[in-house]
Coordinates of C-alpha atoms and ligand atoms in Angstrom, one line a residue:
X288 CA 0.2 -0.2 -0.1
X289 CA 1.8 3.7 -0.7
X290 CA 1.2 5.7 1.3
X291 CA -0.5 8.8 1.3
X292 CA 0.9 11.8 0.2
X293 CA 1.9 14.4 2.2
X294 CA 2.2 18.4 1.4
X295 CA 2.8 21.2 4.0
X296 CA 2.4 24.8 3.5
X297 CA 4.6 26.5 5.0
X298 CA 4.2 30.6 6.6
X299 CA 1.2 31.2 5.2
X300 CA -1.4 34.2 6.5
X301 CA -4.0 32.1 6.9
X302 CA -8.3 33.3 6.7
X303 CA -9.3 30.5 8.3
X304 CA -12.9 30.9 7.1
X305 CA -14.2 31.2 10.6
X306 CA -12.2 34.9 11.7
X307 CA -12.5 37.9 10.2
X308 CA -8.6 38.6 10.3
X309 CA -5.5 36.8 8.3
X310 CA -3.0 35.5 10.9
X311 CA 0.4 35.5 10.3
X312 CA 3.3 32.7 10.2
X313 CA 0.8 29.6 10.2
X314 CA 1.9 26.3 8.9
X315 CA -0.8 24.1 7.0
X316 CA 0.2 19.9 6.8
X317 CA -2.5 18.2 3.7
X318 CA -2.4 14.2 4.2
X319 CA -4.4 12.7 1.8
X320 CA -7.5 14.5 1.2
X321 CA -7.4 16.2 4.5
X322 CA -5.9 18.8 6.3
X323 CA -4.2 16.8 9.1
X324 CA -2.6 20.2 11.0
X325 CA -2.6 24.0 11.4
X326 CA 0.1 25.0 13.5
X327 CA 1.4 28.7 14.1
X328 CA 4.0 26.5 14.8
X329 CA 6.9 24.9 12.4
X330 CA 5.5 21.6 11.4
X331 CA 7.6 18.7 11.4
X332 CA 6.6 16.1 8.7
X333 CA 9.9 14.3 7.3
X334 CA 8.2 12.5 4.6
X335 CA 6.1 16.1 2.6
X336 CA 6.6 18.0 0.2
X337 CA 7.3 21.8 1.5
X338 CA 5.4 24.6 -0.3
X339 CA 7.3 28.4 1.8
X340 CA 4.2 30.5 0.8
X341 CA 6.3 33.5 1.8
X342 CA 3.9 35.1 3.7
X343 CA 1.3 34.7 0.8
X344 CA -2.8 34.1 2.1
X345 CA -4.1 30.9 2.7
X346 CA -7.8 30.2 2.6
X347 CA -10.1 27.6 2.0
X348 CA -11.8 27.1 -1.7
X349 CA -14.4 28.9 -2.9
X350 CA -18.0 27.6 -2.4
X351 CA -21.0 29.2 -4.9
X352 CA -24.6 28.0 -3.2
X353 CA -26.1 28.9 -6.8
X354 CA -24.7 27.6 -9.9
X355 CA -26.5 25.8 -13.3
X356 CA -23.3 23.9 -14.5
X357 CA -26.3 23.4 -17.6
X358 CA -27.3 26.5 -18.0
X359 CA -25.6 27.6 -21.6
X360 CA -27.3 30.2 -22.3
X361 CA -30.3 32.3 -21.0
X362 CA -33.6 31.1 -22.8
X363 CA -35.1 27.8 -21.0
X364 CA -37.5 27.6 -23.2
X365 CA -34.5 27.8 -25.5
X366 CA -32.7 25.1 -24.1
X367 CA -34.8 22.8 -22.1
X368 CA -35.2 21.3 -26.6
X369 CA -31.2 21.2 -26.8
X370 CA -29.9 17.7 -26.6
X371 CA -28.3 16.3 -23.7
X372 CA -25.0 16.0 -25.0
X373 CA -24.5 19.8 -26.2
X374 CA -26.0 21.0 -22.7
X375 CA -23.0 18.7 -21.2
X376 CA -20.3 20.3 -23.2
X377 CA -21.5 23.1 -22.3
X378 CA -21.9 22.1 -18.4
X379 CA -18.0 21.0 -18.6
X380 CA -16.3 24.6 -20.1
X381 CA -18.7 26.3 -17.6
X382 CA -17.8 23.9 -14.7
X383 CA -14.0 23.7 -15.5
X384 CA -14.4 27.6 -15.6
X385 CA -15.8 27.8 -12.5
X386 CA -13.3 26.2 -10.4
X387 CA -10.0 27.9 -12.1
X388 CA -12.2 31.4 -10.7
X389 CA -11.0 29.6 -7.0
X390 CA -14.7 27.9 -6.9
X391 CA -14.0 23.8 -5.4
X392 CA -17.8 23.7 -4.7
X393 CA -20.8 24.5 -5.5
X394 CA -24.1 23.8 -5.4
X395 CA -26.8 23.3 -8.6
X396 CA -30.0 24.7 -7.6
X397 CA -32.3 23.0 -10.9
X398 CA -30.1 21.4 -14.2
X399 CA -26.8 19.0 -13.3
X400 CA -27.8 15.4 -12.3
X401 CA -25.4 12.5 -10.4
X402 CA -24.1 11.6 -14.2
X403 CA -22.4 14.5 -14.5
X404 CA -21.4 14.3 -10.6
X405 CA -20.2 10.9 -11.3
X406 CA -17.4 12.7 -14.2
X407 CA -16.5 15.0 -12.1
X408 CA -15.1 12.8 -9.7
X409 CA -13.8 10.3 -11.9
X410 CA -12.0 13.2 -12.6
X411 CA -13.0 13.6 -16.0
X412 CA -14.2 16.9 -15.3
X413 CA -11.1 19.4 -13.8
X414 CA -14.3 20.5 -11.9
X415 CA -15.9 21.8 -8.1
X416 CA -17.2 19.4 -6.1
X417 CA -20.9 19.7 -7.5
X418 CA -24.1 19.2 -5.2
X419 CA -26.0 19.1 -7.5
X420 CA -30.9 18.6 -6.9
X421 CA -31.5 17.5 -9.7
X422 CA -34.8 18.8 -11.9
X423 CA -36.3 22.0 -10.3
X424 CA -40.2 21.0 -8.6
X425 CA -42.7 23.2 -10.7
X426 CA -46.2 23.6 -9.9
X427 CA -48.1 23.9 -13.6
X428 CA -47.0 27.5 -14.8
X429 CA -44.0 28.1 -11.9
X430 CA -40.9 29.4 -12.4
X431 CA -39.5 26.3 -14.9
X432 CA -42.2 25.1 -16.6
X433 CA -40.4 27.3 -19.8
X434 CA -43.7 26.5 -21.9
X435 CA -45.5 29.5 -23.9
X436 CA -48.7 30.4 -23.7
X437 CA -49.3 29.0 -26.5
X438 CA -47.9 25.3 -25.9
X439 CA -50.3 23.0 -24.9
X440 CA -49.0 19.6 -22.1
X441 CA -47.9 17.9 -24.9
X442 CA -45.3 20.4 -26.2
X443 CA -43.3 20.1 -22.9
X444 CA -42.5 16.0 -23.4
X445 CA -39.8 17.0 -25.9
X446 CA -40.2 12.9 -26.7
X447 CA -36.6 13.1 -28.2
X448 CA -34.9 12.8 -25.1
X449 CA -36.1 11.4 -21.7
X450 CA -37.5 14.3 -20.4
X451 CA -37.4 18.1 -19.1
X452 CA -33.5 18.8 -17.7
X453 CA -34.0 22.5 -15.7
X454 CA -37.5 21.3 -13.8
X455 CA -40.1 18.8 -13.5
X456 CA -44.2 19.7 -13.0
X457 CA -45.6 18.5 -10.7
X458 CA -48.6 18.5 -8.5
X459 CA -51.0 18.2 -6.0
X460 CA -49.3 16.5 -2.3
X461 CA -48.9 13.3 -4.1
X462 CA -47.1 13.9 -7.6
X463 CA -44.7 16.6 -5.4
X464 CA -44.2 13.7 -3.5
X465 CA -43.3 11.3 -6.5
X466 CA -41.0 13.6 -7.6
X467 CA -39.2 14.4 -4.4
X468 CA -38.6 10.3 -3.6
X469 CA -37.3 10.9 -7.6
X470 CA -34.6 13.3 -7.4
X471 CA -33.6 11.8 -3.9
X472 CA -33.7 8.5 -5.7
X473 CA -31.3 9.6 -8.1
X474 CA -29.3 11.2 -5.6
X475 CA -29.7 14.8 -5.5
X476 CA -28.3 16.8 -2.2
X477 CA -31.2 18.4 -1.7
X478 CA -34.1 19.4 -3.7
X479 CA -35.3 22.1 -5.2
X480 CA -38.7 24.6 -5.4
X481 CA -40.0 27.3 -7.4
X482 CA -42.1 29.4 -4.9
X483 CA -42.6 32.8 -6.7
X484 CA -42.7 33.8 -10.5
X485 CA -39.4 34.0 -11.9
X486 CA -37.9 36.3 -14.3
X487 CA -36.7 33.5 -17.3
X488 CA -40.0 31.6 -17.1
X489 CA -42.0 32.7 -19.8
X490 CA -45.5 33.4 -18.2
X491 CA -45.3 33.7 -14.3
X492 CA -45.5 37.2 -13.3
X493 CA -42.5 37.6 -10.5
X494 CA -45.5 37.8 -7.7
X495 CA -47.0 34.9 -8.6
X496 CA -47.0 32.5 -4.9
X497 CA -46.5 29.1 -6.1
X498 CA -46.8 26.0 -4.4
X499 CA -50.1 25.3 -1.6
X500 CA -48.9 24.6 1.9
X501 CA -49.5 21.1 1.5
X502 CA -47.5 20.5 -1.2
X503 CA -44.6 22.5 0.3
X504 CA -44.5 21.0 3.5
X505 CA -45.4 17.6 1.6
X506 CA -42.1 17.8 -0.5
X507 CA -40.0 19.5 3.0
X508 CA -41.1 16.2 4.9
X509 CA -39.1 14.2 1.7
X510 CA -36.2 16.3 1.9
X511 CA -36.2 15.6 5.8
X512 CA -36.0 11.0 5.8
X513 CA -33.2 11.7 3.5
X514 CA -31.4 13.3 6.3
X515 CA -31.0 17.3 2.9
X516 CA -33.7 19.8 3.1
X517 CA -35.3 22.9 1.0
X518 CA -33.7 25.3 -1.4
X519 CA -36.7 27.6 -2.8
X520 CA -36.7 29.9 -4.8
X521 CA -38.9 33.1 -4.0
X522 CA -38.9 37.0 -4.9
X523 CA -41.1 38.5 -2.4
X524 CA -41.6 39.1 1.2
X525 CA -45.4 36.7 1.0
X526 CA -43.1 34.4 -1.0
X527 CA -40.5 33.7 1.6
X528 CA -42.7 34.1 5.3
X529 CA -44.6 30.9 3.8
X530 CA -41.8 28.8 2.6
X531 CA -39.6 29.2 5.6
X532 CA -42.7 28.7 7.8
X533 CA -43.1 25.4 5.6
X534 CA -40.1 24.7 7.1
X535 CA -37.8 25.6 3.3
X536 CA -34.4 25.7 5.0
X537 CA -32.5 28.1 2.1
X538 CA -34.1 30.6 0.3
X539 CA -33.1 31.6 -2.6
X540 CA -32.4 35.3 -4.1
X541 CA -34.6 37.3 -2.4
X542 CA -34.5 40.0 -3.5
X543 CA -37.8 42.1 -2.1
X544 CA -37.7 40.7 1.7
X545 CA -39.1 43.1 3.4
X546 CA -37.7 43.5 7.7
X547 CA -39.9 41.8 9.5
X548 CA -39.3 38.7 7.2
X549 CA -35.3 39.2 7.1
X550 CA -36.6 38.5 11.6
X551 CA -38.3 35.6 10.9
X552 CA -35.7 33.7 8.9
X553 CA -33.3 35.0 11.3
X554 CA -35.5 33.3 13.8
X555 CA -35.9 30.1 12.0
X556 CA -32.7 29.7 11.7
X557 CA -33.2 29.9 7.2
X558 CA -30.6 31.0 5.1
X559 CA -30.9 33.2 2.0
X560 CA -28.5 32.7 -0.2
X561 CA -28.7 36.4 -2.2
X562 CA -27.4 36.2 -6.3
X563 CA -26.8 39.8 -7.1
X564 CA -25.0 39.0 -10.2
X565 CA -26.7 37.6 -12.1
X566 CA -30.0 40.4 -12.0
X567 CA -26.6 43.1 -12.9
X568 CA -25.1 40.8 -15.7
X569 CA -28.8 40.2 -17.3
X570 CA -29.5 44.4 -17.8
X571 CA -26.2 44.5 -19.2
X572 CA -26.0 41.9 -21.4
X573 CA -29.5 39.7 -21.3
X574 CA -30.9 41.0 -24.9
X575 CA -27.7 40.2 -26.8
X576 CA -27.1 36.3 -25.1
X577 CA -31.4 35.4 -25.7
X578 CA -32.7 36.7 -22.8
X579 CA -36.2 36.6 -23.6
X580 CA -37.9 40.2 -24.3
X581 CA -40.7 39.2 -20.7
X582 CA -37.8 38.0 -18.8
X583 CA -36.4 41.6 -19.2
X584 CA -39.3 43.2 -18.1
X585 CA -40.0 41.1 -15.3
X586 CA -36.2 41.5 -14.5
X587 CA -36.5 45.8 -13.8
X588 CA -39.2 44.9 -10.7
X589 CA -36.1 42.2 -8.8
X590 CA -32.7 43.9 -10.4
X591 CA -33.7 47.5 -8.5
X592 CA -34.3 45.7 -5.1
X593 CA -30.6 43.8 -4.9
X594 CA -28.6 45.4 -3.2
X595 CA -30.9 47.1 -0.9
X596 CA -31.7 43.0 0.6
X597 CA -28.4 43.0 1.8
X598 CA -29.1 45.5 4.9
X599 CA -32.2 44.5 5.4
X600 CA -30.0 40.5 5.8
X601 CA -28.2 42.1 7.4
X602 CA -29.7 44.5 9.8
X603 CA -31.7 41.0 10.6
X604 CA -29.1 38.7 11.6
X605 CA -29.5 36.4 8.4
X606 CA -26.7 33.2 7.4
X607 CA -26.3 34.5 4.9
X608 CA -25.0 32.3 1.5
X609 CA -23.1 32.9 -1.5
X610 CA -24.7 32.4 -5.0
X611 CA -24.3 33.8 -8.2
X612 CA -27.4 31.7 -10.4
X613 CA -25.5 33.3 -14.1
X614 CA -26.6 32.3 -17.0
X615 CA -24.2 30.9 -20.0
X616 CA -21.0 32.7 -21.1
X617 CA -22.6 35.7 -18.1
X618 CA -20.6 33.1 -15.5
X619 CA -17.6 35.0 -16.5
X620 CA -19.4 36.9 -14.0
X621 CA -19.1 34.9 -10.9
X622 CA -16.4 36.7 -9.2
X623 CA -17.9 40.2 -9.4
X624 CA -19.8 39.2 -7.1
X625 CA -17.8 39.9 -4.5
X626 CA -18.1 43.1 -5.0
X627 CA -21.8 43.9 -5.2
X628 CA -21.9 42.5 -2.0
X629 CA -18.8 44.9 -0.6
X630 CA -22.1 47.8 -1.0
X631 CA -23.0 46.3 2.0
X632 CA -21.0 43.8 3.7
X633 CA -17.0 44.1 4.6
X634 CA -15.0 41.5 3.3
X635 CA -14.9 39.1 5.7
X636 CA -18.3 38.7 6.4
X637 CA -18.5 38.2 2.8
X638 CA -15.7 35.3 1.9
X639 CA -17.2 33.8 5.0
X640 CA -20.5 33.3 3.5
X641 CA -19.1 31.9 0.2
X642 CA -15.8 29.1 2.6
X643 CA -18.3 28.8 6.8
X644 CA -21.7 29.2 6.1
X645 CA -21.7 28.4 2.5
X646 CA -20.1 24.8 3.9
X647 CA -23.6 25.4 7.5
X648 CA -25.8 25.5 4.4
X649 CA -24.3 22.3 2.3
X650 CA -24.6 20.3 5.8
X651 CA -21.1 20.2 5.4
X652 CA -19.9 22.4 8.3
X653 CA -16.1 21.5 9.4
X654 CA -15.8 19.7 6.2
X655 CA -16.2 23.0 4.2
X656 CA -15.4 26.4 4.0
X657 CA -12.7 26.0 6.8
X658 CA -8.6 25.4 7.2
X659 CA -8.9 23.7 10.4
X660 CA -8.1 19.5 11.1
X661 CA -9.9 17.0 9.2
X662 CA -11.1 19.7 6.7
X663 CA -10.7 18.7 3.3
X664 CA -7.9 20.0 1.8
X665 CA -9.6 22.5 -0.6
X666 CA -7.0 25.1 -0.3
X667 CA -6.0 28.2 -2.5
X668 CA -3.0 30.8 -2.3
X669 CA -3.9 33.7 -1.9
X670 CA -0.8 36.3 -4.0
X671 CA -2.4 39.9 -1.3
X672 CA -4.8 40.1 1.0
X673 CA -8.1 39.2 -0.3
X674 CA -9.3 41.2 3.3
X675 CA -7.7 43.9 1.9
X676 CA -8.6 43.5 -1.3
X677 CA -11.7 41.7 -2.6
X678 CA -10.8 42.2 -5.8
X679 CA -8.1 39.7 -6.1
X680 CA -10.9 36.4 -6.5
X681 CA -11.6 38.8 -9.3
X682 CA -9.8 38.2 -13.6
X683 CA -10.3 34.2 -13.9
X684 CA -8.5 32.6 -10.8
X685 CA -5.1 35.5 -12.3
X686 CA -4.1 36.5 -8.7
X687 CA -4.2 32.4 -7.4
X688 CA -0.6 30.4 -8.0
X689 CA -2.3 27.5 -5.9
X690 CA -5.5 25.8 -6.0
X691 CA -5.8 22.3 -5.1
X692 CA -9.1 20.3 -3.8
X693 CA -9.4 17.1 -2.0
X694 CA -4.9 17.5 -1.5
X695 CA -4.9 17.6 -5.3
X696 CA -3.5 20.4 -7.3
X697 CA -6.3 21.1 -9.5
X698 CA -3.0 24.2 -10.7
X699 CA 0.4 25.4 -9.1
X700 CA 2.0 28.0 -9.8
X701 CA 4.5 27.8 -6.8
X702 CA 8.2 25.4 -6.7
Ligands
LIG183 ZN1 -34.5 31.1 -9.1
LIG184 ZN1 -30.7 29.2 -10.3

């Protein structure tokens, strides 16, 4: 039996994912896929390969809690008609690019499945760890029902393929139970539901409430029976409040949230995952990249409220996750979410969101999002101080000379 590889990072300035500052003179020993030791004193490890960081920052790999690996472009109605084989090639590019930006974990919010997760695990795709919801559950006419007004039920079959890719229509308690069980059977790490209108669907206004109390509670129960949870797309205070009251743990977007609803989220221990960069990029590039006109109209409703939602969430003490929700070519702006949040939040708050807070949201507390003994060795080396300058995390990973996932170098530009 070969012994497990050991790598010793010496002389790091450490951001451990939990604290609020960098700590000088730290040493981190990686053994196999996990971190074995973290110390402010030199670590002796005779067999380890030593990498002297000379005061560069060492931090946990980033986590994006709202990602769409299969979203090759902004028009979901069109994408549902495209061959899976084609979308998978896009997914590979999108995942590999995210890893190069320092995202060692992403949570897919609809579209990715076990095949894609298997391909990452097998190393066929050099991508982030992939948590996936499978297909999002939507009611007829809901945010993952991408049929236009004129379409009949048969038009949703896309019969050249084996069913829809991003969302599955399920109405009524027995149907949503079956749909949730189907995704859980295929290894979904959480269940995604559509609980309000959205930008990229053709027929539902933003203010539309989706799914009844009975349906949401039934889905939450199915997820909990698998020891996991529900993430819900929701914009308005009313939509968010219903979800939280019925047991949903992760609220996605929440652009229009108000103070009372934010307090309800905090009291219930629910997470909110803003995805502000996608609205900014849809406004800039949506039309040219093919977001349908109806989506551009709906975008106006949620775009303006984005940054204010951060102030409301912060004031209420909500656990704020980090997500991006970017579609297709716009994913290259994934790391711009940091700069948008910096208008309201401190760099340490933002980096904790993208590391330890997101890890807790993913039920991976202690495994991911921290530099600590026992955690997976998902590590970034940063040229400079990201707590002083978050822009170091932009530029497609240019300021990240080392990216490690599970103890394996995914990028190494240091001797
Ligand atoms: Zn959404
Ligand atoms: Zn999404």
